[in-house]
Amino acid sequence: MAAYFSSASSNSRNTLQAVAVETPLWSSMGASSFTSAPMMFAFVTSEDVEHGKPAPDVYKKAAQKLGLEACDCAVFEDSLAGIVAAARAGAVKVALATTNPKSFWLDRKLSEERPNAIIGDFSEFSACAFRALFIS
C-alpha cells in the first residue's frame, strides 16, 4: 500500500519547499522519492487555490493532486481555521495541541471546530491510531 503525504499551507510555495528540504522526513528520502511509489507527495499553497482557510479549497486540491477524495484523508492541523477547512472539505480532523492547548480543542462547541482526535505532537501518533480514525 502506498503512503500519501501532502502539505497544504497558507505559506508561499518557496517557503514550503525550503522548510521541506530541511525537514528530516522529506530530506532523508532524497529528491527522487518525491515522485516514486510507494510514497506520493503533493504540495499545495495559497498560490494554488482561490480561497484560503477556512475555505476547504487547499485540502480538496491536495487530495486531488494525490488522486484521492478529501473524505479519505486525515488533516493534521494546529489552527482553528485549518480544522474548519478540513471539516468543510470532508476530511478527518486531527488537532495538534502545539499552537492551542488540548483544552482549547475540547472546548469547541461547533461540530466543524471539533477535531476527531487531538495529539500533542506526532510522537503521540501511530499507524494503529491513524487507521482507527477511519473505522469509527
XYZ file of N, CA, C and O in Angstrom:
544
model
N 0.841 -1.171 0.000
C 0.000 0.000 0.000
C 0.888 1.237 0.000
O 1.882 1.309 0.695
N 0.513 2.203 -0.776
C 1.271 3.444 -0.871
C 0.959 4.355 0.300
O -0.107 4.294 0.892
N 1.906 5.194 0.622
C 1.700 6.232 1.632
C 1.606 7.555 0.897
O 2.398 7.840 0.003
N 0.621 8.350 1.258
C 0.385 9.623 0.605
C 0.628 10.746 1.602
O 0.109 10.710 2.710
N 1.403 11.735 1.198
C 1.695 12.870 2.057
C 1.448 14.152 1.281
O 1.820 14.260 0.118
N 0.857 15.094 1.951
C 0.651 16.390 1.329
C 0.859 17.461 2.375
O 0.559 17.272 3.542
N 1.359 18.565 1.925
C 1.429 19.743 2.781
C 0.562 20.801 2.141
O 0.796 21.209 1.003
N -0.471 21.199 2.855
C -1.406 22.214 2.378
C -1.265 23.415 3.296
O -1.662 23.359 4.450
N -0.678 24.461 2.786
C -0.271 25.567 3.642
C -0.664 26.923 3.072
O -0.755 27.099 1.859
N -0.860 27.877 3.967
C -1.098 29.255 3.530
C 0.222 29.961 3.228
O 0.231 31.076 2.737
N 1.342 29.295 3.507
C 2.647 29.860 3.173
C 2.864 29.830 1.665
O 2.193 29.094 0.947
N 3.854 30.567 1.204
C 4.187 30.558 -0.221
C 4.857 29.229 -0.581
O 5.384 28.527 0.285
N 4.840 28.904 -1.862
C 5.480 27.676 -2.343
C 6.975 27.686 -2.003
O 7.517 26.671 -1.566
N 7.656 28.818 -2.164
C 9.090 28.890 -1.860
C 9.361 28.591 -0.386
O 10.295 27.867 -0.059
N 8.546 29.148 0.496
C 8.711 28.898 1.929
C 8.470 27.435 2.246
O 9.251 26.801 2.963
N 7.403 26.879 1.710
C 7.057 25.479 1.972
C 8.150 24.538 1.477
O 8.556 23.616 2.182
N 8.658 24.776 0.292
C 9.711 23.910 -0.237
C 11.008 24.068 0.550
O 11.713 23.090 0.775
N 11.310 25.272 1.010
C 12.511 25.479 1.817
C 12.416 24.729 3.138
O 13.373 24.102 3.581
N 11.253 24.756 3.758
C 11.043 24.022 5.011
C 11.126 22.520 4.756
O 11.730 21.774 5.510
N 10.522 22.059 3.670
C 10.513 20.629 3.360
C 11.920 20.082 3.187
O 12.227 18.985 3.639
N 12.787 20.847 2.576
C 14.159 20.403 2.361
C 14.887 20.224 3.688
O 15.720 19.337 3.832
N 14.530 21.023 4.682
C 15.190 20.963 5.986
C 14.513 19.996 6.957
O 15.008 19.773 8.052
N 13.382 19.412 6.570
C 12.640 18.536 7.456
C 13.138 17.104 7.303
O 13.229 16.602 6.181
N 13.449 16.414 8.403
C 14.011 15.059 8.315
C 13.177 14.084 7.484
O 13.720 13.313 6.718
N 11.849 14.109 7.598
C 11.013 13.175 6.840
C 11.275 13.307 5.351
O 11.460 12.344 4.644
N 11.293 14.539 4.863
C 11.454 14.773 3.432
C 12.894 14.576 2.997
O 13.171 13.892 2.029
N 13.827 15.184 3.704
C 15.214 15.170 3.259
C 15.851 13.797 3.370
O 16.736 13.468 2.590
N 15.401 12.964 4.297
C 16.009 11.642 4.452
C 15.669 10.708 3.300
O 16.323 9.701 3.091
N 14.644 11.038 2.523
C 14.230 10.176 1.429
C 14.901 10.529 0.113
O 14.867 9.756 -0.821
N 15.499 11.687 0.010
C 16.141 12.095 -1.232
C 15.144 12.639 -2.230
O 13.964 12.324 -2.201
N 15.638 13.433 -3.146
C 14.765 14.112 -4.104
C 13.997 13.145 -4.988
O 12.857 13.397 -5.351
N 14.576 12.015 -5.363
C 13.887 11.091 -6.267
C 12.658 10.465 -5.629
O 11.745 10.045 -6.327
N 12.606 10.428 -4.327
C 11.458 9.836 -3.640
C 10.195 10.673 -3.765
O 9.107 10.183 -3.511
N 10.325 11.929 -4.163
C 9.150 12.796 -4.247
C 8.178 12.338 -5.329
O 7.028 12.695 -5.321
N 8.623 11.547 -6.285
C 7.733 11.142 -7.372
C 7.628 9.640 -7.533
O 6.969 9.164 -8.437
N 8.256 8.857 -6.688
C 8.235 7.408 -6.883
C 7.379 6.717 -5.832
O 7.287 7.157 -4.705
N 6.749 5.609 -6.234
C 5.967 4.800 -5.309
C 6.943 4.082 -4.406
O 8.075 3.857 -4.773
N 6.554 3.648 -3.227
C 5.183 3.678 -2.723
C 4.788 4.956 -2.002
O 3.734 5.021 -1.409
N 5.620 5.983 -2.046
C 5.263 7.224 -1.369
C 4.934 8.285 -2.406
O 5.636 8.424 -3.398
N 3.853 9.014 -2.155
C 3.446 10.078 -3.063
C 3.321 11.369 -2.275
O 2.824 11.367 -1.149
N 3.787 12.468 -2.868
C 3.800 13.755 -2.195
C 3.097 14.815 -3.040
O 3.148 14.757 -4.264
N 2.489 15.748 -2.371
C 1.885 16.890 -3.056
C 2.043 18.121 -2.173
O 1.819 18.048 -0.972
N 2.438 19.203 -2.785
C 2.495 20.488 -2.099
C 1.389 21.371 -2.650
O 1.252 21.512 -3.864
N 0.614 21.964 -1.765
C -0.422 22.901 -2.166
C -0.274 24.127 -1.268
O -0.197 24.001 -0.051
N -0.229 25.277 -1.887
C -0.089 26.518 -1.122
C -1.233 27.463 -1.469
O -2.047 27.180 -2.353
N -1.252 28.589 -0.802
C -2.281 29.590 -1.071
C -2.225 30.064 -2.515
O -3.226 30.531 -3.057
N -1.075 29.911 -3.146
C -0.924 30.303 -4.544
C -1.698 29.383 -5.495
O -1.947 29.740 -6.641
N -2.064 28.193 -5.017
C -2.719 27.191 -5.855
C -4.239 27.199 -5.773
O -4.896 26.456 -6.500
N -4.785 27.985 -4.862
C -6.237 27.976 -4.653
C -6.790 29.395 -4.641
O -6.069 30.355 -4.383
N -8.084 29.498 -4.901
C -8.727 30.806 -4.917
C -8.995 31.326 -3.510
O -8.826 32.505 -3.226
N -9.425 30.435 -2.615
C -9.795 30.833 -1.254
C -8.924 30.103 -0.237
O -8.761 28.890 -0.303
N -8.409 30.862 0.733
C -7.605 30.275 1.800
C -8.471 29.706 2.914
O -9.694 29.818 2.886
N -7.813 29.104 3.896
C -8.519 28.566 5.061
C -9.275 29.701 5.746
O -8.757 30.808 5.795
N -10.477 29.494 6.194
C -11.164 28.235 6.468
C -11.948 27.631 5.298
O -12.661 26.656 5.495
N -11.806 28.178 4.101
C -12.413 27.521 2.943
C -11.722 26.172 2.736
O -10.535 26.017 3.066
N -12.406 25.205 2.193
C -11.843 23.856 2.045
C -10.909 23.687 0.848
O -10.324 22.616 0.666
N -10.720 24.725 0.059
C -10.014 24.615 -1.223
C -8.655 23.930 -1.139
O -8.325 23.065 -1.947
N -7.839 24.328 -0.161
C -6.473 23.813 -0.084
C -6.454 22.307 0.182
O -5.638 21.577 -0.391
N -7.373 21.799 0.997
C -7.412 20.366 1.285
C -8.028 19.568 0.145
O -7.591 18.459 -0.157
N -9.012 20.136 -0.510
C -9.583 19.466 -1.681
C -8.548 19.363 -2.795
O -8.423 18.331 -3.453
N -7.774 20.420 -2.990
C -6.734 20.436 -4.021
C -5.624 19.441 -3.687
O -5.129 18.732 -4.569
N -5.239 19.368 -2.426
C -4.199 18.423 -2.012
C -4.657 16.991 -2.257
O -3.901 16.166 -2.796
N -5.882 16.672 -1.890
C -6.415 15.327 -2.128
C -6.454 15.029 -3.623
O -6.053 13.942 -4.062
N -6.908 15.998 -4.401
C -6.992 15.824 -5.855
C -5.610 15.533 -6.445
O -5.463 14.649 -7.283
N -4.597 16.259 -5.989
C -3.240 16.049 -6.504
C -2.719 14.651 -6.174
O -1.857 14.135 -6.875
N -3.242 14.059 -5.108
C -2.844 12.709 -4.712
C -3.744 11.642 -5.330
O -3.533 10.455 -5.116
N -4.773 12.069 -6.053
C -5.706 11.114 -6.648
C -6.679 10.544 -5.637
O -7.190 9.439 -5.814
N -6.961 11.294 -4.593
C -7.845 10.841 -3.515
C -9.024 11.795 -3.362
O -8.995 12.913 -3.852
N -10.023 11.334 -2.641
C -11.117 12.204 -2.202
C -10.738 12.734 -0.829
O -10.100 12.028 -0.035
N -11.144 13.954 -0.507
C -10.815 14.538 0.798
C -11.348 13.691 1.949
O -10.719 13.611 3.003
N -12.485 13.028 1.748
C -13.059 12.199 2.821
C -12.195 10.974 3.129
O -12.382 10.330 4.157
N -11.239 10.671 2.270
C -10.321 9.562 2.504
C -8.993 10.041 3.085
O -8.022 9.286 3.122
N -8.956 11.291 3.528
C -7.731 11.894 4.043
C -7.897 12.332 5.498
O -8.993 12.642 5.932
N -6.786 12.360 6.195
C -6.738 12.940 7.540
C -5.897 14.202 7.464
O -4.845 14.221 6.828
N -6.386 15.249 8.087
C -5.690 16.528 8.120
C -5.151 16.742 9.530
O -5.889 16.625 10.506
N -3.877 17.035 9.641
C -3.234 17.359 10.910
C -3.040 18.863 10.928
O -2.337 19.409 10.080
N -3.680 19.533 11.870
C -3.717 20.990 11.890
C -3.491 21.526 13.285
O -3.912 20.933 14.262
N -2.856 22.709 13.358
C -2.685 23.360 14.658
C -3.549 24.608 14.784
O -3.581 25.222 15.835
N -4.273 24.967 13.718
C -5.084 26.186 13.780
C -6.573 25.876 13.643
O -6.964 24.903 13.002
N -7.369 26.737 14.238
C -8.822 26.584 14.144
C -9.293 26.730 12.697
O -10.114 25.946 12.227
N -8.751 27.709 11.973
C -9.133 27.889 10.567
C -8.812 26.637 9.759
O -9.580 26.239 8.874
N -7.708 25.977 10.065
C -7.326 24.749 9.368
C -8.254 23.588 9.685
O -8.611 22.804 8.800
N -8.652 23.465 10.944
C -9.587 22.405 11.343
C -10.937 22.634 10.661
O -11.563 21.694 10.145
N -11.392 23.863 10.618
C -12.660 24.189 9.953
C -12.556 23.896 8.458
O -13.473 23.315 7.856
N -11.440 24.247 7.842
C -11.238 23.960 6.415
C -11.270 22.453 6.158
O -11.873 21.998 5.184
N -10.646 21.699 7.036
C -10.656 20.238 6.900
C -12.075 19.690 7.013
O -12.485 18.821 6.237
N -12.843 20.210 7.970
C -14.232 19.778 8.138
C -15.045 20.088 6.890
O -15.811 19.257 6.401
N -14.864 21.274 6.359
C -15.620 21.687 5.167
C -15.219 20.885 3.932
O -16.004 20.731 3.003
N -13.990 20.370 3.931
C -13.542 19.511 2.832
C -14.062 18.089 2.999
O -14.053 17.315 2.057
N -14.489 17.743 4.212
C -14.973 16.398 4.482
C -13.896 15.445 4.979
O -14.100 14.233 5.034
N -12.750 15.974 5.366
C -11.637 15.161 5.837
C -11.753 14.870 7.332
O -12.454 15.565 8.063
N -11.033 13.853 7.777
C -10.899 13.568 9.203
C -9.965 14.627 9.781
O -8.956 14.980 9.169
N -10.299 15.151 10.965
C -9.558 16.268 11.549
C -8.761 15.816 12.773
O -9.330 15.289 13.714
N -7.460 16.056 12.752
C -6.602 15.777 13.902
C -5.957 17.097 14.310
O -5.228 17.706 13.528
N -6.247 17.531 15.518
C -5.684 18.790 16.023
C -4.353 18.525 16.711
O -4.223 17.599 17.512
N -3.383 19.346 16.380
C -2.095 19.329 17.069
C -2.169 20.367 18.178
O -2.414 21.541 17.915
N -1.975 19.944 19.403
C -2.040 20.852 20.551
C -0.678 21.516 20.735
O -0.033 21.380 21.773
N -0.263 22.219 19.700
C 1.007 22.935 19.740
C 0.756 24.436 19.845
O 1.218 25.070 20.782
N -0.002 24.987 18.931
C -0.360 26.402 18.982
C -1.434 26.651 20.030
O -1.365 27.611 20.788
N -2.424 25.789 20.052
C -3.515 25.867 21.032
C -3.466 24.629 21.924
O -3.263 23.522 21.425
N -3.684 24.778 23.230
C -3.628 23.625 24.133
C -4.811 22.672 23.911
O -5.813 23.027 23.283
N -4.693 21.488 24.443
C -5.746 20.478 24.316
C -7.097 21.011 24.801
O -8.138 20.755 24.197
N -7.088 21.776 25.885
C -8.339 22.330 26.426
C -9.057 23.214 25.416
O -10.287 23.240 25.358
N -8.299 23.938 24.607
C -8.893 24.782 23.565
C -9.723 23.921 22.608
O -10.852 24.270 22.267
N -9.163 22.798 22.202
C -9.862 21.917 21.253
C -11.048 21.227 21.904
O -12.088 21.042 21.273
N -10.921 20.870 23.175
C -12.028 20.206 23.882
C -13.201 21.145 24.120
O -14.342 20.694 24.251
N -12.949 22.444 24.171
C -13.991 23.437 24.430
C -14.765 23.871 23.183
O -15.703 24.648 23.279
N -14.404 23.383 22.021
C -15.087 23.785 20.781
C -16.523 23.282 20.792
O -16.772 22.121 21.073
N -17.464 24.158 20.492
C -18.899 23.821 20.517
C -19.431 23.435 19.139
O -20.288 22.567 19.023
N -18.968 24.089 18.081
C -19.444 23.790 16.732
C -18.785 22.513 16.207
O -17.575 22.322 16.371
N -19.558 21.666 15.567
C -19.022 20.382 15.105
C -17.857 20.557 14.131
O -16.906 19.784 14.156
N -17.898 21.576 13.271
C -16.806 21.757 12.326
C -15.523 22.242 13.016
O -14.448 22.175 12.442
N -15.636 22.710 14.243
C -14.463 23.156 15.004
C -13.898 22.058 15.910
O -12.824 22.224 16.471
N -14.631 20.959 16.056
C -14.192 19.880 16.939
C -13.395 18.840 16.158
O -13.908 18.242 15.212
N -12.156 18.596 16.546
C -11.363 17.585 15.858
C -11.821 16.166 16.207
O -12.431 15.943 17.253
N -11.512 15.221 15.322
C -11.793 13.815 15.593
C -10.808 13.252 16.606
O -11.113 12.277 17.297
N -9.633 13.843 16.665
C -8.599 13.433 17.616
C -7.724 14.640 17.924
O -7.657 15.594 17.140
N -7.062 14.592 19.079
C -6.139 15.652 19.498
C -4.840 14.982 19.920
O -4.849 14.029 20.703
N -3.726 15.483 19.395
C -2.415 14.965 19.798
C -1.513 16.141 20.159
O -1.675 17.244 19.637
N -0.585 15.893 21.065
C 0.366 16.930 21.453
C 1.366 17.194 20.343
O 1.705 18.337 20.052
N 1.838 16.124 19.721
C 2.742 16.208 18.578
C 2.740 14.843 17.893
O 2.057 13.922 18.332
N 3.498 14.710 16.835
C 3.449 13.477 16.053
C 4.021 12.263 16.779
O 3.736 11.130 16.397
N 4.782 12.470 17.838
C 5.305 11.327 18.594
C 4.189 10.584 19.321
O 4.358 9.441 19.727
N 3.024 11.227 19.468
C 1.884 10.607 20.140
C 0.962 9.863 19.174
O -0.107 9.413 19.567
N 1.379 9.729 17.931
C 0.500 9.151 16.924
C 1.135 7.901 16.339
O 2.343 7.799 16.224
N 0.296 6.928 15.976
C 0.794 5.673 15.414
C -0.053 5.261 14.219
O -1.129 5.814 13.984
N 0.410 4.267 13.495
C -0.351 3.737 12.357
C -1.685 3.175 12.824
O -2.708 3.343 12.159
N -1.707 2.535 13.984
C -2.966 1.988 14.520
C -3.953 3.116 14.833
O -5.142 3.000 14.538
N -3.460 4.191 15.418
C -4.326 5.332 15.723
C -4.852 5.957 14.439
O -6.015 6.364 14.370
N -4.017 5.977 13.419
C -4.440 6.529 12.133
C -5.569 5.693 11.531
O -6.597 6.223 11.114
N -5.402 4.383 11.508
C -6.452 3.503 10.974
C -7.753 3.661 11.759
O -8.827 3.664 11.189
N -7.642 3.809 13.053
C -8.829 3.933 13.910
C -9.657 5.173 13.566
O -10.866 5.165 13.739
N -9.026 6.210 13.063
C -9.749 7.424 12.679
C -10.770 7.146 11.582
O -11.799 7.801 11.504
N -10.486 6.174 10.737
C -11.352 5.880 9.604
C -12.338 4.753 9.880
O -13.248 4.526 9.104
N -12.170 4.069 10.994
C -13.062 2.959 11.356
C -14.243 3.450 12.182
O -15.352 2.978 12.028
N -14.009 4.452 13.025
C -15.070 4.924 13.924
C -16.196 5.617 13.214
O -16.198 5.952 12.098
